[in-house]
Amino acid sequence: MAERTLSIIKPDAVARNLIGEILRCFEVAGLKIVAARLVRLSLEQARAFYAVHKDRPFYGSLTEYMSSGPILVSVLEGEGAIQKNREIMGATDPAQAAPATIRRRWGTDVEKNAVHGSDAPETAAWEIAFFFKPDEIQSAHK
Ligand code: IDP
Ligand code: MG
């Protein structure tokens, strides 16, 4: 059974014209892009999306950053998509991320780290539903 995960190309990467290169990384790894949309989050929407981090010291800065410009939200589908995407992304801090990962190649710092990816099946389902209606997702396995 193919798995789905939510990916976000964050404002710093969209602003630097990296959408194409980053989506290519997912495709090269065999993940299917089954939904995609350019979105500008309000501060309230960013606060809702990252509510799990509301008690962290970086919550205010993170949500301001995530609402500072357009983002590319997408749903990736494939075997083990959640873990595979996390591996392609690399560690949260680009300085700690493995070579050739998206964050190592294009992340600016621990906050402006180019991409978001769901971390578990439950969060993936919630995050996908935050941005997409079921009929906006085209299964690659029909
Ligand atoms: P993840 O994106 O690798 O899953 P999380 O711990 O879930 O990392 O943090 C969510 C986002 O919050 C990160 O991607 C990054 O943008 C930001 N963030 C995490 N830790 C820090 C920090 O120590 N300082 C500033 N921003 C941070
Ligand atoms: Mg996370």
Short mmCIF file of N, CA and C and ligand atoms in Angstrom, two decimals:
data_model
loop_
_atom_site.label_atom_id
_atom_site.label_comp_id
_atom_site.label_asym_id
_atom_site.label_seq_id
_atom_site.Cartn_x
_atom_site.Cartn_y
_atom_site.Cartn_z
N MET A 1 0.86 -1.21 0.00
CA MET A 1 0.00 0.00 0.00
C MET A 1 0.89 1.24 0.00
N ALA A 2 0.75 2.08 -1.01
CA ALA A 2 1.55 3.29 -1.08
C ALA A 2 1.16 4.25 0.04
N GLU A 3 2.14 4.98 0.51
CA GLU A 3 1.95 5.93 1.61
C GLU A 3 2.00 7.35 1.05
N ARG A 4 1.37 8.27 1.78
CA ARG A 4 1.40 9.68 1.36
C ARG A 4 2.01 10.53 2.46
N THR A 5 2.69 11.61 2.06
CA THR A 5 3.26 12.56 3.01
C THR A 5 3.09 13.97 2.49
N LEU A 6 3.06 14.94 3.40
CA LEU A 6 2.98 16.34 2.98
C LEU A 6 4.39 16.93 2.91
N SER A 7 4.66 17.60 1.81
CA SER A 7 5.91 18.35 1.63
C SER A 7 5.59 19.83 1.49
N ILE A 8 6.45 20.67 2.05
CA ILE A 8 6.37 22.11 1.81
C ILE A 8 7.74 22.61 1.37
N ILE A 9 7.77 23.33 0.26
CA ILE A 9 8.96 24.09 -0.09
C ILE A 9 8.76 25.47 0.53
N LYS A 10 9.65 25.81 1.47
CA LYS A 10 9.46 26.97 2.34
C LYS A 10 9.81 28.29 1.60
N PRO A 11 9.41 29.44 2.20
CA PRO A 11 9.55 30.72 1.49
C PRO A 11 10.96 31.04 1.01
N ASP A 12 11.98 30.69 1.77
CA ASP A 12 13.34 31.03 1.34
C ASP A 12 13.70 30.31 0.04
N ALA A 13 13.27 29.05 -0.08
CA ALA A 13 13.60 28.26 -1.27
C ALA A 13 12.76 28.68 -2.47
N VAL A 14 11.47 28.99 -2.24
CA VAL A 14 10.64 29.48 -3.35
C VAL A 14 11.21 30.80 -3.88
N ALA A 15 11.63 31.68 -2.96
CA ALA A 15 12.15 33.00 -3.37
C ALA A 15 13.43 32.87 -4.18
N ARG A 16 14.19 31.80 -3.94
CA ARG A 16 15.45 31.60 -4.67
C ARG A 16 15.30 30.71 -5.90
N ASN A 17 14.03 30.53 -6.37
CA ASN A 17 13.79 29.78 -7.61
C ASN A 17 14.26 28.32 -7.53
N LEU A 18 14.01 27.69 -6.38
CA LEU A 18 14.47 26.32 -6.19
C LEU A 18 13.34 25.29 -6.29
N ILE A 19 12.12 25.72 -6.66
CA ILE A 19 11.00 24.76 -6.71
C ILE A 19 11.33 23.59 -7.63
N GLY A 20 11.79 23.89 -8.82
CA GLY A 20 12.05 22.84 -9.81
C GLY A 20 13.10 21.85 -9.34
N GLU A 21 14.21 22.37 -8.81
CA GLU A 21 15.29 21.48 -8.36
C GLU A 21 14.83 20.59 -7.21
N ILE A 22 14.04 21.17 -6.30
CA ILE A 22 13.62 20.38 -5.13
C ILE A 22 12.59 19.33 -5.54
N LEU A 23 11.62 19.69 -6.37
CA LEU A 23 10.65 18.68 -6.82
C LEU A 23 11.37 17.57 -7.58
N ARG A 24 12.39 17.93 -8.31
CA ARG A 24 13.17 16.92 -9.07
C ARG A 24 13.77 15.87 -8.12
N CYS A 25 14.23 16.32 -6.94
CA CYS A 25 14.80 15.38 -5.96
C CYS A 25 13.77 14.31 -5.58
N PHE A 26 12.51 14.74 -5.40
CA PHE A 26 11.47 13.77 -5.03
C PHE A 26 11.23 12.80 -6.19
N GLU A 27 11.16 13.33 -7.40
CA GLU A 27 10.90 12.48 -8.57
C GLU A 27 12.04 11.50 -8.82
N VAL A 28 13.27 11.97 -8.67
CA VAL A 28 14.43 11.09 -8.87
C VAL A 28 14.41 9.94 -7.86
N ALA A 29 13.90 10.22 -6.66
CA ALA A 29 13.83 9.18 -5.62
C ALA A 29 12.64 8.24 -5.80
N GLY A 30 11.84 8.48 -6.83
CA GLY A 30 10.73 7.59 -7.13
C GLY A 30 9.41 7.97 -6.48
N LEU A 31 9.38 9.10 -5.79
CA LEU A 31 8.12 9.55 -5.21
C LEU A 31 7.28 10.23 -6.29
N LYS A 32 5.96 10.03 -6.23
CA LYS A 32 5.04 10.65 -7.19
C LYS A 32 4.44 11.90 -6.56
N ILE A 33 4.42 12.99 -7.31
CA ILE A 33 3.76 14.23 -6.85
C ILE A 33 2.29 14.09 -7.25
N VAL A 34 1.42 13.87 -6.25
CA VAL A 34 0.01 13.58 -6.56
C VAL A 34 -0.91 14.77 -6.27
N ALA A 35 -0.34 15.86 -5.75
CA ALA A 35 -1.06 17.13 -5.57
C ALA A 35 -0.01 18.21 -5.37
N ALA A 36 -0.30 19.44 -5.80
CA ALA A 36 0.65 20.54 -5.60
C ALA A 36 -0.06 21.88 -5.79
N ARG A 37 0.31 22.84 -4.96
CA ARG A 37 -0.29 24.18 -5.07
C ARG A 37 0.62 25.21 -4.43
N LEU A 38 0.69 26.39 -5.04
CA LEU A 38 1.41 27.52 -4.44
C LEU A 38 0.45 28.24 -3.49
N VAL A 39 0.89 28.49 -2.26
CA VAL A 39 0.03 29.04 -1.20
C VAL A 39 0.77 30.15 -0.48
N ARG A 40 0.03 31.19 -0.06
CA ARG A 40 0.61 32.18 0.86
C ARG A 40 -0.16 32.06 2.18
N LEU A 41 0.48 31.56 3.21
CA LEU A 41 -0.18 31.39 4.51
C LEU A 41 -0.32 32.74 5.22
N SER A 42 -1.45 32.96 5.88
CA SER A 42 -1.55 34.07 6.83
C SER A 42 -0.79 33.66 8.09
N LEU A 43 -0.49 34.65 8.94
CA LEU A 43 0.16 34.31 10.20
C LEU A 43 -0.71 33.35 11.01
N GLU A 44 -2.02 33.56 11.01
CA GLU A 44 -2.93 32.67 11.74
C GLU A 44 -2.87 31.25 11.21
N GLN A 45 -2.83 31.11 9.89
CA GLN A 45 -2.73 29.76 9.30
C GLN A 45 -1.40 29.09 9.65
N ALA A 46 -0.31 29.87 9.62
CA ALA A 46 0.99 29.29 9.98
C ALA A 46 0.99 28.87 11.45
N ARG A 47 0.37 29.65 12.30
CA ARG A 47 0.30 29.30 13.72
C ARG A 47 -0.52 28.03 13.92
N ALA A 48 -1.58 27.86 13.13
CA ALA A 48 -2.40 26.65 13.22
C ALA A 48 -1.63 25.43 12.72
N PHE A 49 -0.93 25.60 11.60
CA PHE A 49 -0.19 24.46 11.03
C PHE A 49 0.90 23.98 11.99
N TYR A 50 1.58 24.92 12.66
CA TYR A 50 2.69 24.57 13.55
C TYR A 50 2.29 24.58 15.03
N ALA A 51 0.99 24.40 15.30
CA ALA A 51 0.50 24.45 16.69
C ALA A 51 1.22 23.47 17.61
N VAL A 52 1.69 22.35 17.05
CA VAL A 52 2.42 21.36 17.85
C VAL A 52 3.68 21.96 18.49
N HIS A 53 4.18 23.05 17.90
CA HIS A 53 5.41 23.70 18.40
C HIS A 53 5.11 24.97 19.20
N LYS A 54 3.86 25.16 19.63
CA LYS A 54 3.48 26.47 20.21
C LYS A 54 4.24 26.83 21.48
N ASP A 55 4.78 25.85 22.18
CA ASP A 55 5.52 26.15 23.40
C ASP A 55 7.04 26.24 23.18
N ARG A 56 7.47 26.06 21.94
CA ARG A 56 8.91 26.12 21.64
C ARG A 56 9.34 27.58 21.49
N PRO A 57 10.59 27.91 21.83
CA PRO A 57 11.03 29.30 21.76
C PRO A 57 11.03 29.88 20.36
N PHE A 58 11.10 29.02 19.34
CA PHE A 58 11.18 29.52 17.97
C PHE A 58 9.81 29.63 17.29
N TYR A 59 8.72 29.39 18.03
CA TYR A 59 7.38 29.36 17.42
C TYR A 59 7.01 30.68 16.73
N GLY A 60 7.25 31.81 17.40
CA GLY A 60 6.90 33.11 16.82
C GLY A 60 7.69 33.40 15.56
N SER A 61 8.98 33.18 15.63
CA SER A 61 9.85 33.43 14.48
C SER A 61 9.51 32.48 13.33
N LEU A 62 9.30 31.21 13.64
CA LEU A 62 8.99 30.21 12.62
C LEU A 62 7.69 30.55 11.89
N THR A 63 6.66 30.94 12.63
CA THR A 63 5.37 31.20 11.99
C THR A 63 5.39 32.52 11.20
N GLU A 64 6.17 33.50 11.65
CA GLU A 64 6.34 34.72 10.85
C GLU A 64 7.06 34.40 9.54
N TYR A 65 8.11 33.61 9.65
CA TYR A 65 8.87 33.20 8.46
C TYR A 65 7.99 32.42 7.48
N MET A 66 7.22 31.47 7.98
CA MET A 66 6.41 30.62 7.10
C MET A 66 5.27 31.38 6.43
N SER A 67 4.93 32.56 6.98
CA SER A 67 3.89 33.39 6.36
C SER A 67 4.50 34.59 5.62
N SER A 68 5.81 34.58 5.42
CA SER A 68 6.49 35.74 4.85
C SER A 68 6.49 35.76 3.33
N GLY A 69 6.07 34.68 2.69
CA GLY A 69 6.07 34.61 1.24
C GLY A 69 5.43 33.32 0.78
N PRO A 70 5.27 33.15 -0.53
CA PRO A 70 4.63 31.94 -1.03
C PRO A 70 5.41 30.67 -0.70
N ILE A 71 4.65 29.59 -0.53
CA ILE A 71 5.23 28.26 -0.32
C ILE A 71 4.60 27.32 -1.35
N LEU A 72 5.28 26.21 -1.63
CA LEU A 72 4.75 25.21 -2.54
C LEU A 72 4.39 23.99 -1.70
N VAL A 73 3.09 23.73 -1.56
CA VAL A 73 2.66 22.56 -0.80
C VAL A 73 2.39 21.42 -1.77
N SER A 74 2.82 20.22 -1.42
CA SER A 74 2.57 19.08 -2.29
C SER A 74 2.35 17.81 -1.48
N VAL A 75 1.70 16.85 -2.11
CA VAL A 75 1.53 15.52 -1.52
C VAL A 75 2.39 14.56 -2.33
N LEU A 76 3.26 13.84 -1.64
CA LEU A 76 4.15 12.85 -2.26
C LEU A 76 3.64 11.47 -1.93
N GLU A 77 3.64 10.59 -2.92
CA GLU A 77 3.11 9.24 -2.72
C GLU A 77 4.12 8.20 -3.16
N GLY A 78 4.23 7.12 -2.39
CA GLY A 78 5.11 6.02 -2.75
C GLY A 78 5.33 5.10 -1.56
N GLU A 79 6.03 4.00 -1.80
CA GLU A 79 6.37 3.09 -0.71
C GLU A 79 7.21 3.81 0.33
N GLY A 80 6.79 3.79 1.57
CA GLY A 80 7.57 4.42 2.64
C GLY A 80 7.81 5.90 2.41
N ALA A 81 6.83 6.59 1.83
CA ALA A 81 7.02 7.99 1.42
C ALA A 81 7.43 8.91 2.58
N ILE A 82 6.89 8.67 3.77
CA ILE A 82 7.18 9.57 4.89
C ILE A 82 8.67 9.51 5.23
N GLN A 83 9.17 8.31 5.45
CA GLN A 83 10.59 8.15 5.81
C GLN A 83 11.51 8.50 4.64
N LYS A 84 11.11 8.12 3.44
CA LYS A 84 11.93 8.42 2.27
C LYS A 84 12.10 9.93 2.10
N ASN A 85 10.99 10.66 2.28
CA ASN A 85 11.07 12.12 2.16
C ASN A 85 11.97 12.71 3.25
N ARG A 86 11.85 12.19 4.49
CA ARG A 86 12.70 12.69 5.57
C ARG A 86 14.18 12.48 5.24
N GLU A 87 14.49 11.34 4.59
CA GLU A 87 15.89 11.07 4.22
C GLU A 87 16.37 12.01 3.13
N ILE A 88 15.51 12.28 2.16
CA ILE A 88 15.87 13.19 1.07
C ILE A 88 16.07 14.61 1.60
N MET A 89 15.24 14.99 2.60
CA MET A 89 15.32 16.34 3.20
C MET A 89 16.62 16.52 3.99
N GLY A 90 16.97 15.54 4.80
CA GLY A 90 18.11 15.67 5.71
C GLY A 90 17.70 16.24 7.06
N ALA A 91 18.67 16.33 7.96
CA ALA A 91 18.42 16.78 9.33
C ALA A 91 17.91 18.22 9.36
N THR A 92 17.18 18.54 10.45
CA THR A 92 16.56 19.86 10.59
C THR A 92 17.56 20.99 10.38
N ASP A 93 18.73 20.86 10.99
CA ASP A 93 19.79 21.88 10.85
C ASP A 93 20.63 21.56 9.62
N PRO A 94 20.60 22.43 8.61
CA PRO A 94 21.35 22.14 7.37
C PRO A 94 22.83 21.83 7.62
N ALA A 95 23.39 22.42 8.66
CA ALA A 95 24.81 22.17 8.96
C ALA A 95 25.05 20.74 9.43
N GLN A 96 23.99 20.10 9.95
CA GLN A 96 24.09 18.71 10.42
C GLN A 96 23.58 17.71 9.38
N ALA A 97 22.99 18.21 8.31
CA ALA A 97 22.36 17.33 7.32
C ALA A 97 23.41 16.62 6.46
N ALA A 98 23.09 15.40 6.06
CA ALA A 98 24.02 14.61 5.25
C ALA A 98 24.24 15.27 3.89
N PRO A 99 25.43 15.02 3.30
CA PRO A 99 25.70 15.57 1.97
C PRO A 99 24.64 15.12 0.96
N ALA A 100 24.34 15.98 0.02
CA ALA A 100 23.39 15.70 -1.08
C ALA A 100 21.93 15.76 -0.64
N THR A 101 21.64 15.98 0.64
CA THR A 101 20.25 16.18 1.05
C THR A 101 19.80 17.60 0.67
N ILE A 102 18.47 17.78 0.61
CA ILE A 102 17.93 19.09 0.22
C ILE A 102 18.38 20.17 1.21
N ARG A 103 18.28 19.87 2.50
CA ARG A 103 18.64 20.89 3.48
C ARG A 103 20.13 21.22 3.46
N ARG A 104 20.96 20.23 3.24
CA ARG A 104 22.40 20.49 3.15
C ARG A 104 22.73 21.35 1.93
N ARG A 105 22.05 21.05 0.82
CA ARG A 105 22.35 21.77 -0.42
C ARG A 105 21.78 23.18 -0.42
N TRP A 106 20.55 23.35 0.11
CA TRP A 106 19.85 24.61 -0.10
C TRP A 106 19.34 25.28 1.17
N GLY A 107 19.46 24.64 2.33
CA GLY A 107 19.01 25.27 3.57
C GLY A 107 19.92 26.43 3.95
N THR A 108 19.33 27.45 4.57
CA THR A 108 20.09 28.63 4.98
C THR A 108 20.55 28.50 6.43
N ASP A 109 19.62 28.13 7.32
CA ASP A 109 19.94 27.92 8.74
C ASP A 109 18.89 26.99 9.33
N VAL A 110 18.95 26.77 10.65
CA VAL A 110 18.07 25.76 11.27
C VAL A 110 16.59 26.12 11.11
N GLU A 111 16.28 27.40 10.97
CA GLU A 111 14.88 27.79 10.73
C GLU A 111 14.55 27.81 9.24
N LYS A 112 15.35 28.52 8.47
CA LYS A 112 15.11 28.64 7.02
C LYS A 112 15.79 27.47 6.33
N ASN A 113 15.19 26.29 6.51
CA ASN A 113 15.84 25.06 6.06
C ASN A 113 15.17 24.44 4.84
N ALA A 114 14.57 25.28 4.02
CA ALA A 114 14.15 24.96 2.64
C ALA A 114 12.89 24.10 2.51
N VAL A 115 12.73 23.09 3.36
CA VAL A 115 11.60 22.17 3.20
C VAL A 115 11.02 21.70 4.54
N HIS A 116 9.73 21.34 4.47
CA HIS A 116 9.05 20.64 5.57
C HIS A 116 8.64 19.28 5.06
N GLY A 117 8.61 18.28 5.94
CA GLY A 117 8.04 16.98 5.60
C GLY A 117 7.40 16.35 6.82
N SER A 118 6.25 15.72 6.63
CA SER A 118 5.56 15.05 7.74
C SER A 118 6.49 14.02 8.39
N ASP A 119 6.26 13.77 9.70
CA ASP A 119 7.17 12.88 10.43
C ASP A 119 6.56 11.54 10.83
N ALA A 120 5.26 11.33 10.60
CA ALA A 120 4.60 10.07 11.00
C ALA A 120 3.27 9.95 10.26
N PRO A 121 2.67 8.75 10.19
CA PRO A 121 1.42 8.58 9.46
C PRO A 121 0.29 9.49 9.97
N GLU A 122 0.18 9.68 11.28
CA GLU A 122 -0.92 10.50 11.82
C GLU A 122 -0.72 11.96 11.45
N THR A 123 0.52 12.46 11.58
CA THR A 123 0.76 13.86 11.23
C THR A 123 0.63 14.06 9.73
N ALA A 124 1.03 13.08 8.94
CA ALA A 124 0.89 13.19 7.48
C ALA A 124 -0.57 13.34 7.10
N ALA A 125 -1.45 12.53 7.68
CA ALA A 125 -2.87 12.61 7.36
C ALA A 125 -3.44 13.98 7.74
N TRP A 126 -3.07 14.46 8.91
CA TRP A 126 -3.57 15.77 9.38
C TRP A 126 -3.02 16.89 8.51
N GLU A 127 -1.75 16.85 8.18
CA GLU A 127 -1.12 17.92 7.39
C GLU A 127 -1.64 17.93 5.95
N ILE A 128 -1.85 16.76 5.37
CA ILE A 128 -2.41 16.70 4.00
C ILE A 128 -3.81 17.32 4.01
N ALA A 129 -4.63 16.96 5.00
CA ALA A 129 -6.00 17.49 5.08
C ALA A 129 -6.02 18.99 5.37
N PHE A 130 -4.94 19.51 5.97
CA PHE A 130 -4.85 20.96 6.23
C PHE A 130 -4.85 21.73 4.91
N PHE A 131 -4.24 21.15 3.87
CA PHE A 131 -4.07 21.88 2.60
C PHE A 131 -4.92 21.36 1.45
N PHE A 132 -5.29 20.10 1.46
CA PHE A 132 -5.93 19.50 0.28
C PHE A 132 -7.23 18.77 0.62
N LYS A 133 -8.24 18.96 -0.26
CA LYS A 133 -9.45 18.13 -0.20
C LYS A 133 -9.14 16.80 -0.90
N PRO A 134 -9.84 15.74 -0.53
CA PRO A 134 -9.55 14.43 -1.15
C PRO A 134 -9.57 14.47 -2.67
N ASP A 135 -10.51 15.23 -3.27
CA ASP A 135 -10.59 15.22 -4.74
C ASP A 135 -9.53 16.10 -5.41
N GLU A 136 -8.68 16.75 -4.62
CA GLU A 136 -7.56 17.51 -5.20
C GLU A 136 -6.29 16.67 -5.27
N ILE A 137 -6.38 15.41 -4.84
CA ILE A 137 -5.22 14.51 -4.83
C ILE A 137 -5.46 13.42 -5.88
N GLN A 138 -4.50 13.28 -6.79
CA GLN A 138 -4.62 12.33 -7.89
C GLN A 138 -3.75 11.12 -7.57
N SER A 139 -4.36 10.01 -7.21
CA SER A 139 -3.54 8.84 -6.89
C SER A 139 -2.76 8.38 -8.11
N ALA A 140 -1.47 8.11 -7.88
CA ALA A 140 -0.61 7.63 -8.97
C ALA A 140 -0.80 6.14 -9.21
N HIS A 141 -1.60 5.49 -8.40
CA HIS A 141 -1.67 4.02 -8.45
C HIS A 141 -3.02 3.50 -8.89
N LYS A 142 -3.78 4.34 -9.61
CA LYS A 142 -5.07 3.88 -10.14
C LYS A 142 -4.87 2.97 -11.33
P1 IDP B 1 11.62 19.15 11.20
O1 IDP B 1 11.16 20.23 10.23
O2 IDP B 1 12.95 18.58 10.80
O3 IDP B 1 10.58 18.10 11.44
P2 IDP B 1 10.92 20.25 13.80
O4 IDP B 1 11.65 19.98 15.08
O5 IDP B 1 9.58 19.63 13.62
O6 IDP B 1 11.91 19.89 12.59
O7 IDP B 1 10.79 21.84 13.69
C1 IDP B 1 9.91 22.42 12.77
C2 IDP B 1 10.60 23.59 12.10
O8 IDP B 1 10.88 24.59 13.09
C3 IDP B 1 11.97 23.29 11.48
O9 IDP B 1 11.89 22.73 10.19
C4 IDP B 1 12.61 24.65 11.47
O10 IDP B 1 12.12 25.47 10.39
C5 IDP B 1 12.11 25.24 12.79
N1 IDP B 1 13.06 24.97 13.88
C6 IDP B 1 13.31 23.79 14.51
N2 IDP B 1 14.23 23.91 15.47
C7 IDP B 1 14.58 25.23 15.47
C8 IDP B 1 15.50 26.00 16.25
O11 IDP B 1 16.19 25.50 17.14
N3 IDP B 1 15.58 27.34 15.94
C9 IDP B 1 14.83 27.93 14.97
N4 IDP B 1 13.95 27.24 14.22
C10 IDP B 1 13.83 25.90 14.46
MG MG B 2 8.69 18.31 12.30
#
